[in-house]
């Protein structure tokens, strides 16, 4: 790898850093608090980075714009240093100055501009697009407040505002000159002249969208792309002086607060939150602002050659949140550039592609037609017209006498039942529709989008997710990364498939010992963090068994808790039962409005309270809930994990990506055949993963049969399973904050919708077997190493190369 170096050497760096401290604060490095040392360093790196890259791509390079309402970018300093190839040198330099890079990195904010997997995927894709050298840009929202900060009080999740911009964000650059105007509401006016007619929009509210750019440095430092985040600001200063003078400050500032509300907050739900006007405004704002900018750049480079837009530009829509890209692109082309309607539709479709991320019906966005039309009247006209033409075109595929005509229409039309269906809008306006794992794509074809699949099979394809191995292995796990590099060289940073070169080391006892030592160091680092943040003492001799992800019923954190309680009960009941000592580590947020998920968090904390305070079991099991799961602490957790819990009910998890991050860090997966677990299991082989439970088709068949009864499961095993169900309500876990009636009802009244009780025995047995195998540490380490060796496939570099080849045609 030849790096584009931004400092000559360590000495050069130290000199420039000292100057930067003086220039910014007028105070020498030694006298600055850690936080100011961070800001001075960040400013230095940002300025140096900017200075050497005026323009990274030639004009005619095909551009990809990745539209996403979420970019969970994580802390950036360490990432930039790695990608510029100067992390070790900078760390050395700072050490020679009497401080440490680690401590300076700890000062950085972790911008919570996403909920979970979908937002983090978008960030990994930016990293990989820059690595692959393409002109790939992010287009998203600059939320004033990120996803809430989670605190645990009395076992409960408490949410507090994430004021991430409080001290300023050193990596962003405000670009006033690139602001654009976006209109909401008003009327559509039809004009006619010489038999030609066109439409304009008038009235309504005009909002100024102001972009903030964050540089995305590709590994090697030779390509710098950008993430553009939009902020909503008032277009005119309609400050109400009279109201102000009368002391009514709220009314005086109303013009400003109404507009700024659009970019105030990220909706804290990863399974969709619809019907909210503000959310629709957010979606339109970043779609319209992004597309206006794209057309401006295109016209500058290629003139008004709109017919060929799709040859030079790709607009990729991440889930249905940017679904308005289709009609908005048409509106801009037809109304503002004078392009004919049919051609505009063709161009939009050639330009746009779409990824679906879920099979959960409640997450497929829909808007009431009345809301949509009132807010976006011209866009609605276009949607209506495209929908009408779509219905007509169905006649080419089916005859109205066909039995399934209305069925197909009812599933695929954009407008239905008084609603605008965003998934159908996305599919109709895209040339490519993809799922995010092999199983998920199959489910899209077989059921969720089956009717579309029958109509346009060639439009559907799979792109199995990936993660940035540079962040989630190299940056997250320094001791292990170093060991790997010493063994196989550093080529794996550039090409993750080189991790395969680790396979021969599975026979190398000294390598395996080194691996164990690295894992030990990671476990100690995590244990210190857990102690500090949750007060729980973790014993590093225990197996670290980890489930970290959003809280959702289908992900079945509840099943995991049931297992923990079962192990607890067995230790107490049977003096001969001696499980492998294990620390159960949980982390993740629940949407504020998702009561069940929040109850599961309270349950985990109650179980932790009971177990951690029970001296009879303390040397065998411990439970920790790590508060406020975010990219930064995720990196500490993944690296220290030994067991990766991926236990969603089969058919529900589109892909999952923590499964990939954990396997990369040599954790062994304990999972169902769901999402990307299927592909992980194929790659590592059955001896290096523990699979249990019903398969997706069995889940479907069992549900369809109508013959699943939670009470049968309960009655069939009163001693173990039944006992745990009883503990939810009999006071056994109530000490901290009461019983768990609603969880009991979810299982026994709602009939266990996620089949927790059904998979319980298979799961516990799988866990017993897996942890039983830990005694043979050499064999365990060998299997763990095999997981890292096979993880190259799950680098987002591979995923992006597939998008480039099959969808973006680059
Ligand atoms: N919640 C899926 O549920 C997938 C990511 C990224 C999710 C998850 O299985 O790995 O997307 N879906 O593709 C949505 O957010 C809608 C997620 O993060």
Coordinates of N, CA and C in Angstrom, one line a residue, residues 67 118 317-323 354-358 363 365 426:
X67 N -28.3 7.8 -0.8 CA -29.3 8.5 -0.1 C -29.8 7.7 1.1
X118 N -28.9 -0.5 9.8 CA -29.1 0.2 8.5 C -28.2 1.5 8.4
X317 N -31.1 4.4 -3.1 CA -32.0 4.7 -2.0 C -32.0 3.6 -1.0
X318 N -31.6 4.0 0.2 CA -31.4 3.1 1.3 C -32.7 2.9 2.1
X319 N -33.4 1.8 1.8 CA -34.7 1.6 2.3 C -35.7 2.6 1.7
X320 N -36.9 2.6 2.2 CA -37.9 3.4 1.5 C -37.9 4.9 2.0
X321 N -37.0 5.2 2.9 CA -37.0 6.6 3.4 C -36.8 7.7 2.3
X322 N -35.9 7.3 1.3 CA -35.7 8.3 0.2 C -36.6 7.9 -1.0
X323 N -37.7 7.3 -0.8 CA -38.5 6.8 -1.9 C -39.0 7.9 -2.8
X354 N -32.7 0.6 -5.4 CA -33.3 0.5 -4.1 C -32.9 -0.7 -3.3
X355 N -32.6 -0.6 -2.1 CA -32.3 -1.7 -1.2 C -33.4 -1.8 -0.1
X356 N -34.0 -3.0 0.0 CA -34.9 -3.2 1.1 C -34.2 -3.9 2.3
X357 N -34.6 -3.5 3.5 CA -33.9 -4.0 4.7 C -34.7 -4.7 5.7
X358 N -35.9 -5.0 5.3 CA -36.7 -5.7 6.3 C -37.9 -6.4 5.7
X363 N -42.8 -2.2 9.2 CA -41.8 -1.2 8.8 C -41.8 -0.8 7.4
X365 N -43.1 1.6 5.0 CA -43.7 2.9 5.2 C -44.9 3.2 4.3
X426 N -40.9 2.9 -4.4 CA -39.4 2.6 -4.6 C -39.2 1.6 -5.7

